[in-house]
Amino acid sequence: MNEVNRTRLDTDGGRDISPPRRRPRSPNPKNCVTVAVSSRVLFSMDVEQQIYEQKGMEEYLAHQQQHEMEPLQPGPAFPFIKAIETVNSRLRELYPDSEEVFDVVLMTNNHANVGLRLINSINHHSLFIERFCMTGGNSPIGYLKAYHTNLYLSADAYKVREALDEGIAAATMFTPEKVVEVSEVELRVAFDGDAVLFDDESERIYKAHGLDKFFEHEKALADKPLDHGPLKGFLESLGKLQRKFYAKGQRLGCPIRTYLVTARSAASSGTRALKTLRSWGLEIDEALFLAGAPKGPLLEKIRPHIFFDDQMFHVQGASRMGTVAAHVPYGIAQKVTHKPSISNTAAK
Amino acid sequence: MDPNIITNTDVVQLPSSVIVIAVSCHGIFDLDTPTELDTLSKGPTFSFIKAIQAMNEKLTGKTPKVTLFDVIILAKDLQGNQAKIENSIKHYGLPISRCWFFNNEEFTQSLKSTNAKLFLSMDSSDVCKALQEGVPAALLCPQTQTQAEGDKVQVANPLKVLLSGDVMGLPEEKLSEAGLSQPQLQTFKAAKASMAEFAAVIREMRRHFAREDSPLRVTLMSVLGSSKEWASALLTARGLGLEVDEAYCLAGASSGPILNCIQPHIMCYDGLYSVTQVPALS
């Protein structure tokens, strides 16, 4: 293929637009870890959302255009994206020409007219987001695939489910009930185990046959790796970037840290989880086995930039304590919401 | 009257004040597959004509005396197929008032004498020629969506027009840095020069419809430029009175996969990429 030289162009200050900082070239989507975020999780758009719901599209667009020069305030994904950029700066220091970095794409249903306010907001907060898709109401799925998206974050559960159905790691984000400080130098990502990193096989056993059967099953199959869940690929991508730091002797100072926060018990059902990770060649920095205890307090100590769980019960619990929690609507837990599941029953 | 201009008697001939859009015949009908029949089968850009038809019908429903534009077909080097093309136009009930047949050498001359305000073709070299002559021109894109069985129901989706954010927002000084070849630069500049007229046609199409039921969707895409330059392009579009629905900024990513998602009918050709590398166009 004979591609035109894709030189990135630096920009001067121009009329009406906040000048961005000098920025490096955007990487080829095939080489980097692409994180797609919707406008409503990157920024707080509650007011605007209300106007849209109560007064309709025209008023909403008019409002956005009138307030074009007013930057939007950060939304739930904002600290995560900021931390990603910190990791990128560190990666670029060590590997100036590498395309193996994060790339953040704004993937929104919004109308193009809102674009100016979004770009102004991005520049105001010094975010490095050069790529966007404003689909004006169309589904983002095709675009997610076109960008080889590794993780999609949205406020819209329906779109998240669509993405998961297409094999794209995705989660619905919620604004935490209170604000807690998170690290600005280390990206911390926490994952639930079943139905997030692993598939929902064990969850199914529990729901069908109860806790005892679950333990029996896990013990019997301790050496058989679980099948992978929707976020395994993303953990893998994080691992690849971590190894780039290790290769330069920066294991201790690595700015990416991963956590497994699971209701499994360390002594019993946890074994299978760890062995599964090992069989995949994946490392996780900290594995926390709660044996059924609530996740909220522990997460409050860890302060991850994002926590992925398939159960709304845990997502809400975490949010109440200030953790940015994202729901992965995958597996059996989505079909039966009122019954307790492995992770919210006291363990034996 | 020129013997090479065939008038479609099934369609009301419009006054010369109505905007003329000239569309290349190649692609509307399948001219490659040999056939014994009197009519040709549909080609990859057939759905464009249906989309225009839907637009016209919608407008006639609201304001019966207003006709949006006069669509004529330009058939280059197709004199042997005159009868089949005429028959096909009538057979499908297409809203085409006239069909001009001419040779390749007469192309730019013929185009100019049609007084077309917009020329659309799948052939990028014809589009370039038109641009160089100062006629606003754009690429007509083959639609890759599968058609319903028996070709009975070919739903006309909204007509999607793709504008180049690079033509509208990239400062000319930056072009030389981008490493464009001479022909590419020429096409880029020609596209830029006719932008205002092109925008006028699109604006005219849009003017009669409300946002919700608009049969037209305008997309602004930047391939080379940064998000800030895209923003510049949006302001330019606003200045030209154009309402933009969708926006994409690629920052150097490959445009093929994105174009496959957008599936434009009409694409502003700015010379920035070779047509063959875009699946939507090949």
XYZ file of C-alpha atoms in Angstrom:
630
model
C 0.000 0.000 0.000
C 1.301 3.349 -0.949
C 0.348 5.602 1.922
C 0.766 9.332 1.919
C 3.403 10.400 4.417
C 1.363 10.660 7.562
C 3.233 13.503 9.167
C 1.593 14.884 12.235
C 1.387 18.606 12.079
C 2.027 20.930 14.941
C -0.407 23.715 15.446
C -0.233 27.387 16.200
C -2.732 29.265 18.278
C -5.773 29.966 16.191
C -8.994 31.809 16.371
C -11.326 30.818 19.178
C -9.637 27.535 20.038
C -7.523 27.015 23.197
C -3.988 26.245 21.996
C -2.886 22.657 22.763
C 0.581 21.708 23.962
C 3.159 20.321 21.569
C 2.428 16.654 21.142
C 4.031 13.533 19.707
C 2.723 11.657 16.692
C -0.352 9.446 17.185
C 0.603 5.765 16.860
C -0.731 3.247 14.355
C -3.833 1.696 15.966
C -2.468 -1.781 15.293
C 0.590 -1.219 17.470
C -0.745 0.636 20.464
C -3.208 -0.049 23.279
C -6.313 1.871 22.245
C -8.684 3.072 24.943
C -11.944 4.517 23.624
C -13.946 6.762 25.945
C -17.314 8.365 25.486
C -17.786 12.066 26.149
C -20.051 11.468 29.137
C -17.471 9.460 31.052
C -14.509 11.630 30.159
C -16.358 14.741 31.212
C -19.218 15.461 33.519
C -22.226 16.228 31.369
C -25.104 15.755 33.813
C -26.537 19.215 33.227
C -26.364 18.806 29.482
C -27.790 15.302 29.673
C -30.767 16.639 31.595
C -31.373 19.347 29.013
C -31.330 16.703 26.294
C -33.739 14.432 28.148
C -36.148 17.139 29.175
C -35.999 19.627 26.341
C -34.825 17.645 23.320
C -32.047 17.684 20.779
C -32.326 21.243 19.472
C -32.111 22.828 22.908
C -29.291 20.514 23.860
C -27.257 21.430 20.780
C -28.007 25.118 21.211
C -26.873 24.942 24.836
C -23.642 23.211 23.915
C -22.890 25.725 21.212
C -23.606 28.652 23.499
C -21.223 27.266 26.092
C -18.567 26.205 23.614
C -15.842 28.228 25.241
C -16.620 26.874 28.708
C -14.582 23.747 29.374
C -16.468 20.793 30.795
C -15.537 19.396 34.183
C -13.855 15.984 34.594
C -16.018 12.864 34.549
C -15.421 9.416 36.100
C -12.945 8.260 33.445
C -10.875 11.422 33.653
C -8.385 10.298 36.352
C -7.901 7.011 34.502
C -7.098 8.834 31.253
C -4.746 11.235 33.028
C -2.908 8.305 34.598
C -2.662 6.662 31.161
C -0.974 9.778 29.860
C 1.517 9.665 32.724
C 2.388 6.120 31.721
C 2.816 7.280 28.126
C 5.253 10.018 29.142
C 7.308 7.484 31.058
C 7.207 5.039 28.140
C 8.315 7.725 25.706
C 11.252 8.618 27.925
C 12.461 5.048 27.758
C 11.395 4.225 24.186
C 11.132 7.477 22.214
C 10.296 5.892 18.874
C 8.050 3.072 19.998
C 4.402 2.908 19.023
C 3.664 0.553 21.904
C 1.960 3.123 24.041
C -1.611 3.955 24.989
C -3.752 5.866 22.541
C -6.956 7.481 23.739
C -9.801 7.936 21.250
C -12.921 9.937 22.015
C -15.773 7.733 20.836
C -19.079 9.501 21.212
C -22.619 9.425 19.901
C -22.625 13.157 20.110
C -23.407 15.463 17.260
C -20.455 17.132 15.505
C -21.518 20.552 16.736
C -20.621 19.539 20.271
C -17.139 18.809 18.967
C -15.796 22.286 19.560
C -16.736 22.250 23.218
C -15.228 18.780 23.608
C -11.968 19.785 21.915
C -11.759 22.968 23.977
C -12.311 20.931 27.135
C -9.664 18.395 26.125
C -7.146 21.161 25.533
C -8.114 23.029 28.684
C -7.310 19.972 30.799
C -4.124 19.293 28.835
C -5.258 15.887 27.652
C -3.590 14.334 24.596
C -6.565 13.154 22.578
C -6.120 13.659 18.864
C -8.483 11.050 17.520
C -12.203 11.156 17.782
C -15.384 9.783 16.285
C -18.559 11.766 16.769
C -21.061 9.476 15.194
C -24.073 11.787 15.396
C -26.286 8.980 16.703
C -24.859 5.970 14.882
C -23.524 2.895 16.659
C -19.846 3.142 17.604
C -19.169 -0.565 17.120
C -17.718 -0.395 13.606
C -15.457 2.464 14.623
C -14.301 0.630 17.742
C -13.197 -2.218 15.522
C -11.576 0.112 12.987
C -9.363 1.457 15.768
C -8.516 -2.017 17.123
C -9.947 -0.856 20.432
C -8.574 -2.649 23.482
C -10.987 -1.103 25.987
C -14.210 0.861 25.556
C -15.671 2.921 28.395
C -19.118 4.436 28.176
C -22.023 5.598 30.316
C -24.419 3.712 28.047
C -24.916 0.090 29.130
C -26.530 -0.826 25.846
C -23.494 0.179 23.815
C -21.211 -1.570 26.278
C -23.159 -4.799 25.828
C -23.000 -4.423 22.063
C -19.233 -4.042 22.289
C -18.864 -7.087 24.544
C -20.941 -9.125 22.105
C -18.443 -8.182 19.427
C -15.528 -9.312 21.550
C -14.372 -5.833 22.577
C -13.511 -5.329 26.265
C -15.982 -2.791 27.561
C -17.504 -1.497 30.766
C -20.170 0.953 31.893
C -18.817 3.697 34.101
C -20.498 5.365 37.024
C -19.613 8.517 38.881
C -18.486 7.695 42.437
C -20.515 9.174 45.257
C -17.588 10.942 46.761
C -14.253 12.106 45.490
C -11.105 10.420 46.733
C -7.591 11.210 45.647
C -5.872 8.782 43.355
C -2.222 8.527 42.427
C -0.911 10.828 39.724
C 2.217 8.818 39.111
C 0.998 5.227 39.080
C -1.860 3.807 37.002
C -3.790 1.348 39.165
C -6.279 -1.014 37.559
C -8.321 -3.478 39.638
C -10.224 -6.445 38.234
C -12.778 -8.826 39.640
C -12.022 -12.427 38.689
C -15.088 -14.392 37.631
C -16.916 -13.099 34.572
C -14.345 -10.314 34.143
C -10.885 -11.829 33.738
C -12.250 -15.366 33.721
C -15.466 -16.576 32.136
C -18.585 -17.173 34.210
C -18.337 -20.977 34.434
C -18.009 -21.021 38.196
C -20.706 -18.438 38.683
C -23.047 -20.725 36.764
C -22.238 -23.695 38.991
C -22.912 -21.634 42.084
C -26.218 -20.321 40.827
C -27.402 -23.720 39.720
C -26.137 -25.834 42.609
C -25.096 -23.616 45.506
C -21.924 -22.768 47.377
C -20.891 -26.283 48.423
C -21.048 -27.523 44.874
C -19.050 -24.492 43.778
C -16.219 -25.319 46.183
C -16.237 -28.978 45.195
C -16.128 -28.055 41.558
C -13.278 -25.592 41.967
C -11.253 -28.017 44.038
C -11.721 -30.821 41.540
C -10.718 -28.586 38.666
C -7.997 -26.627 40.446
C -5.487 -27.480 37.759
C -7.770 -26.848 34.819
C -7.520 -23.227 33.694
C -10.747 -21.299 33.492
C -11.773 -19.935 30.157
C -11.019 -16.306 29.525
C -13.372 -13.457 30.296
C -13.953 -10.174 28.461
C -11.164 -8.217 30.172
C -8.402 -10.789 29.946
C -7.076 -9.129 26.791
C -6.832 -5.763 28.463
C -4.885 -7.222 31.386
C -2.608 -8.784 28.814
C -2.020 -5.403 27.146
C -1.178 -3.871 30.507
C 1.262 -6.718 31.142
C 3.043 -6.079 27.852
C 3.563 -2.437 28.749
C 4.713 -3.366 32.239
C 7.373 -5.638 30.789
C 8.753 -2.717 28.821
C 9.522 -1.023 32.128
C 10.965 -4.191 33.609
C 13.232 -4.540 30.577
C 14.793 -1.223 31.506
C 15.279 -2.204 35.119
C 12.192 -0.371 36.364
C 10.197 -3.122 38.020
C 10.049 -1.279 41.326
C 9.226 2.069 39.818
C 6.806 0.726 37.194
C 3.937 3.197 36.810
C 1.372 0.452 36.118
C 0.004 -1.704 38.914
C -2.690 -4.362 38.551
C -4.937 -5.914 41.199
C -7.194 -8.942 41.353
C -10.017 -8.304 43.828
C -12.064 -11.465 44.095
C -14.587 -13.037 46.402
C -12.796 -16.344 46.058
C -10.944 -17.661 49.109
C -7.174 -17.815 49.091
C -6.997 -21.301 50.544
C -9.481 -23.006 48.265
C -11.126 -21.569 45.203
C -8.407 -18.983 44.792
C -5.909 -21.598 43.651
C -7.671 -22.139 40.388
C -7.709 -18.390 39.724
C -3.972 -18.039 40.226
C -3.161 -21.137 38.230
C -5.324 -19.869 35.392
C -3.441 -16.592 35.278
C -0.159 -18.438 35.323
C -1.253 -20.711 32.479
C -2.000 -17.616 30.418
C 1.439 -16.219 31.144
C -0.120 -13.227 32.841
C 1.116 -11.565 35.953
C -0.973 -9.631 38.388
C 0.776 -7.444 40.959
C -1.592 -7.996 43.872
C -4.192 -10.716 44.305
C -6.708 -10.030 47.050
C -8.975 -12.884 48.100
C -11.892 -11.637 50.098
C -13.649 -14.927 50.801
C -16.972 -13.182 50.359
C -16.224 -10.041 52.364
C -17.336 -6.721 50.854
C -14.957 -5.197 48.336
C -15.612 -1.524 49.070
C -13.291 -0.987 52.064
C -10.396 -2.788 50.433
C -10.757 -0.823 47.217
C -10.833 2.352 49.251
C -7.380 1.437 50.493
C -6.029 0.493 47.072
C -7.407 3.589 45.310
C -7.466 2.168 41.776
C -8.178 4.532 38.889
C -10.735 2.003 37.747
C -12.243 -1.213 39.114
C -14.013 -3.707 36.826
C -16.738 -5.992 38.183
C -19.587 -7.939 36.581
C -21.953 -7.430 39.527
C -23.751 -4.128 40.074
C -23.840 -4.941 43.786
C -20.059 -4.577 43.954
C -19.913 -1.655 41.553
C -22.351 0.248 43.728
C -20.576 -0.731 46.926
C -17.304 0.555 45.541
C -18.845 3.757 44.209
C -20.315 4.546 47.612
C -16.823 4.577 49.039
C -15.386 6.754 46.315
C -13.874 4.155 43.985
C -14.406 4.628 40.262
C -16.139 1.370 39.448
C -17.135 0.086 36.040
C -19.719 -2.585 35.333
C -18.890 -5.359 32.880
C -22.326 -6.688 31.868
C -21.149 -10.191 31.059
C -22.269 -13.641 32.019
C -24.925 -15.262 34.125
C -25.008 -12.548 36.777
C -26.736 -10.204 34.339
C -29.672 -12.533 33.880
C -30.462 -13.148 37.514
C -30.048 -9.942 39.418
C -32.021 -10.559 42.583
C -30.359 -13.786 43.673
C -27.187 -13.590 45.702
C -24.079 -14.845 43.963
C -20.768 -16.337 45.040
C -19.251 -13.022 45.774
C -21.927 -11.540 47.934
C -22.530 -14.584 50.123
C -20.472 -15.127 53.263
C -17.918 -17.790 52.496
C -17.469 -20.966 54.460
C -30.781 20.204 -29.980
C -27.599 18.188 -29.858
C -28.295 14.580 -31.030
C -26.054 13.363 -28.205
C -28.339 14.729 -25.536
C -31.213 12.398 -24.815
C -34.142 13.882 -22.975
C -36.091 11.679 -20.608
C -39.710 12.250 -21.509
C -40.920 10.544 -18.343
C -39.562 13.371 -16.250
C -40.642 17.010 -16.212
C -37.941 19.217 -17.700
C -36.947 21.873 -15.233
C -36.227 25.560 -15.732
C -32.582 26.521 -16.026
C -32.716 28.253 -12.656
C -32.712 24.889 -10.847
C -29.299 23.604 -9.760
C -27.892 21.030 -12.175
C -26.036 18.054 -10.798
C -24.147 15.992 -13.353
C -23.552 12.355 -12.487
C -21.324 9.937 -14.331
C -23.192 6.996 -15.799
C -20.452 4.523 -14.930
C -21.463 2.911 -11.713
C -25.128 3.803 -11.745
C -25.672 0.907 -14.106
C -23.579 -2.202 -14.527
C -21.882 -1.533 -17.835
C -19.290 -4.288 -17.533
C -21.435 -7.401 -17.461
C -22.564 -8.170 -21.025
C -26.304 -8.645 -21.264
C -28.863 -9.564 -23.898
C -31.582 -7.625 -22.092
C -32.811 -4.176 -23.070
C -32.015 -2.804 -19.672
C -28.886 -2.823 -17.574
C -28.684 -4.037 -13.997
C -27.904 -1.713 -11.131
C -24.379 -0.659 -10.476
C -22.582 0.181 -7.227
C -23.645 3.840 -7.152
C -27.290 3.205 -8.055
C -28.362 3.794 -4.470
C -27.138 7.374 -4.768
C -29.786 8.125 -7.379
C -32.413 6.513 -5.168
C -31.283 8.665 -2.259
C -31.687 11.783 -4.428
C -35.097 10.540 -5.465
C -36.095 10.081 -1.831
C -34.930 13.607 -1.123
C -36.908 15.043 -4.018
C -40.031 13.127 -3.042
C -39.761 14.279 0.531
C -39.449 17.839 -0.606
C -42.299 17.584 -3.110
C -44.422 16.236 -0.278
C -43.827 19.465 1.639
C -43.658 22.069 -1.106
C -44.976 20.693 -4.391
C -43.751 23.565 -6.518
C -40.149 23.436 -5.379
C -37.733 21.090 -7.091
C -34.398 20.670 -5.451
C -32.181 19.988 -8.405
C -31.951 18.741 -11.917
C -30.027 15.482 -12.176
C -28.428 14.707 -15.518
C -26.237 11.786 -16.526
C -22.943 12.093 -18.342
C -22.059 9.010 -20.355
C -18.467 9.068 -21.536
C -17.568 6.772 -24.443
C -20.887 4.980 -24.175
C -22.506 5.931 -27.458
C -22.974 2.261 -28.309
C -25.085 1.773 -25.199
C -27.435 4.722 -25.714
C -30.591 2.695 -26.088
C -29.902 0.468 -23.113
C -29.126 3.419 -20.884
C -32.261 5.258 -21.943
C -34.341 2.156 -21.318
C -32.767 1.540 -17.961
C -33.458 5.086 -16.781
C -37.124 4.663 -17.627
C -37.303 1.095 -16.361
C -36.136 2.063 -12.882
C -38.130 5.286 -12.893
C -35.071 7.385 -12.147
C -35.475 11.148 -11.734
C -33.025 11.967 -14.512
C -33.997 14.689 -16.951
C -31.303 14.305 -19.575
C -28.459 12.042 -20.580
C -25.389 13.456 -22.373
C -23.296 11.122 -24.520
C -19.813 12.214 -25.528
C -16.239 11.107 -26.148
C -13.399 11.314 -23.679
C -11.795 14.217 -25.564
C -14.999 16.234 -25.233
C -15.264 15.639 -21.509
C -14.407 19.001 -19.999
C -16.166 20.843 -22.818
C -19.352 18.812 -22.326
C -19.201 19.218 -18.595
C -18.958 22.974 -18.847
C -21.823 23.226 -21.280
C -24.128 21.417 -18.884
C -23.769 24.333 -16.438
C -23.586 21.759 -13.696
C -22.984 23.154 -10.238
C -21.696 19.787 -9.100
C -20.138 16.847 -10.919
C -20.109 13.399 -9.337
C -18.170 10.382 -10.542
C -16.473 7.225 -9.299
C -13.490 8.092 -11.425
C -11.021 10.195 -9.462
C -9.172 11.387 -12.557
C -12.431 12.773 -13.998
C -13.121 14.432 -10.658
C -9.645 15.983 -10.724
C -10.176 17.258 -14.275
C -13.465 18.819 -13.283
C -11.903 20.489 -10.244
C -9.087 21.892 -12.364
C -11.718 23.428 -14.666
C -13.324 25.069 -11.681
C -16.373 22.810 -11.578
C -17.093 21.652 -8.024
C -16.726 17.892 -8.119
C -16.702 14.975 -5.718
C -16.289 11.238 -5.743
C -19.317 9.021 -5.865
C -18.666 6.018 -3.665
C -19.819 2.498 -4.426
C -22.068 1.245 -1.674
C -20.918 -2.018 -0.169
C -24.095 -2.730 1.795
C -25.894 -5.825 0.621
C -29.128 -5.244 -1.174
C -32.419 -6.901 -0.282
C -33.436 -10.011 -2.127
C -34.594 -9.620 -5.685
C -33.572 -5.966 -5.611
C -37.150 -5.183 -4.760
C -36.489 -3.164 -1.714
C -33.504 -0.905 -2.022
C -34.045 1.393 0.882
C -32.576 4.778 0.241
C -30.580 5.608 3.339
C -29.900 9.261 4.059
C -27.552 10.688 1.474
C -24.172 10.863 3.162
C -21.792 13.572 2.131
C -18.199 13.459 3.366
C -16.354 16.748 3.527
C -12.620 16.934 3.917
C -11.552 18.491 7.179
C -8.082 18.792 5.717
C -9.241 20.896 2.758
C -11.279 23.093 5.058
C -8.986 23.372 8.043
C -5.369 22.662 7.132
C -3.357 25.838 6.562
C -1.655 25.753 3.157
C 1.789 26.255 4.666
C 1.478 22.858 6.300
C 0.867 21.084 3.034
C 4.461 21.055 1.871
C 5.483 19.552 5.217
C 3.014 16.757 4.631
C 5.061 15.485 1.711
C 2.361 15.641 -0.939
C 3.297 15.129 -4.577
C 2.686 17.870 -7.161
C -0.501 16.314 -8.582
C -1.816 15.785 -5.044
C -1.109 19.399 -4.154
C -2.870 20.598 -7.298
C -5.961 18.534 -6.573
C -5.964 19.715 -2.973
C -5.828 23.340 -4.000
C -8.477 22.884 -6.686
C -10.768 21.193 -4.156
C -10.192 24.049 -1.756
C -10.980 26.635 -4.405
C -14.344 25.115 -5.233
C -15.257 24.458 -1.602
C -17.579 27.442 -1.309
C -19.600 26.449 -4.376
C -19.747 22.831 -3.254
C -20.957 23.986 0.139
C -23.643 26.086 -1.548
C -25.076 22.993 -3.253
C -25.068 21.005 -0.023
C -26.599 23.918 1.833
C -29.356 24.087 -0.751
C -30.045 20.384 -0.289
C -30.224 20.769 3.433
C -32.146 23.955 3.714
C -35.582 22.454 3.244
C -35.416 19.802 5.919
C -35.479 19.715 9.708
C -32.734 17.900 11.527
C -34.731 14.815 12.541
C -35.986 13.818 9.138
C -33.170 15.129 7.043
C -32.481 12.863 4.069
C -28.982 14.292 4.047
C -26.155 13.677 6.494
C -22.999 15.713 6.412
C -19.763 14.299 7.777
C -16.531 16.181 8.323
C -13.414 14.032 8.389
C -9.809 15.025 8.923
C -7.146 12.521 7.964
C -3.934 14.497 8.263
C -4.859 17.373 10.502
C -4.919 17.492 14.283
C -8.063 17.929 16.356
C -7.418 21.638 16.463
C -7.272 21.805 12.687
C -10.488 19.806 12.524
C -12.016 22.425 14.815
C -10.851 25.079 12.332
C -12.563 23.142 9.579
C -15.813 23.054 11.564
C -15.680 26.827 11.981
C -15.086 27.159 8.234
C -18.100 24.949 7.601
C -20.186 27.095 9.886
C -18.988 30.163 8.031
C -20.195 28.571 4.797
C -23.579 27.912 6.396
C -23.063 24.159 6.533
C -24.522 22.020 9.266
C -22.281 19.053 10.099
C -23.775 15.907 11.695
C -20.845 13.557 12.156
C -17.167 14.190 12.737
C -14.038 12.086 12.566
C -10.450 13.021 13.218
C -7.976 10.316 12.317
C -4.661 11.969 13.172
C -2.901 9.871 10.579
C -4.707 6.572 11.118
C -5.629 4.611 8.017
C -8.821 5.989 6.516
C -9.992 2.764 4.847
C -11.611 1.075 7.853
C -13.231 4.305 9.006
C -14.634 5.006 5.543
C -16.070 1.497 5.509
C -18.034 2.397 8.629
C -19.147 5.787 7.372
C -20.153 4.500 3.898
C -20.475 7.914 2.282
C -22.332 8.324 -0.989
C -20.446 11.477 -1.955
C -16.891 12.155 -0.906
C -14.975 15.362 -1.290
C -11.802 14.323 -3.098
C -8.828 16.235 -1.795
C -6.083 14.213 -3.482
C -4.709 13.054 -0.165
C -5.046 9.358 -0.690
C -4.977 6.965 -3.548
C -8.454 5.717 -4.320
C -7.318 2.110 -4.667
C -6.319 1.819 -1.040
C -9.787 2.660 0.146
C -11.973 -0.467 0.028
C -15.096 1.666 -0.053
C -14.013 3.128 -3.349
C -12.517 0.164 -5.167
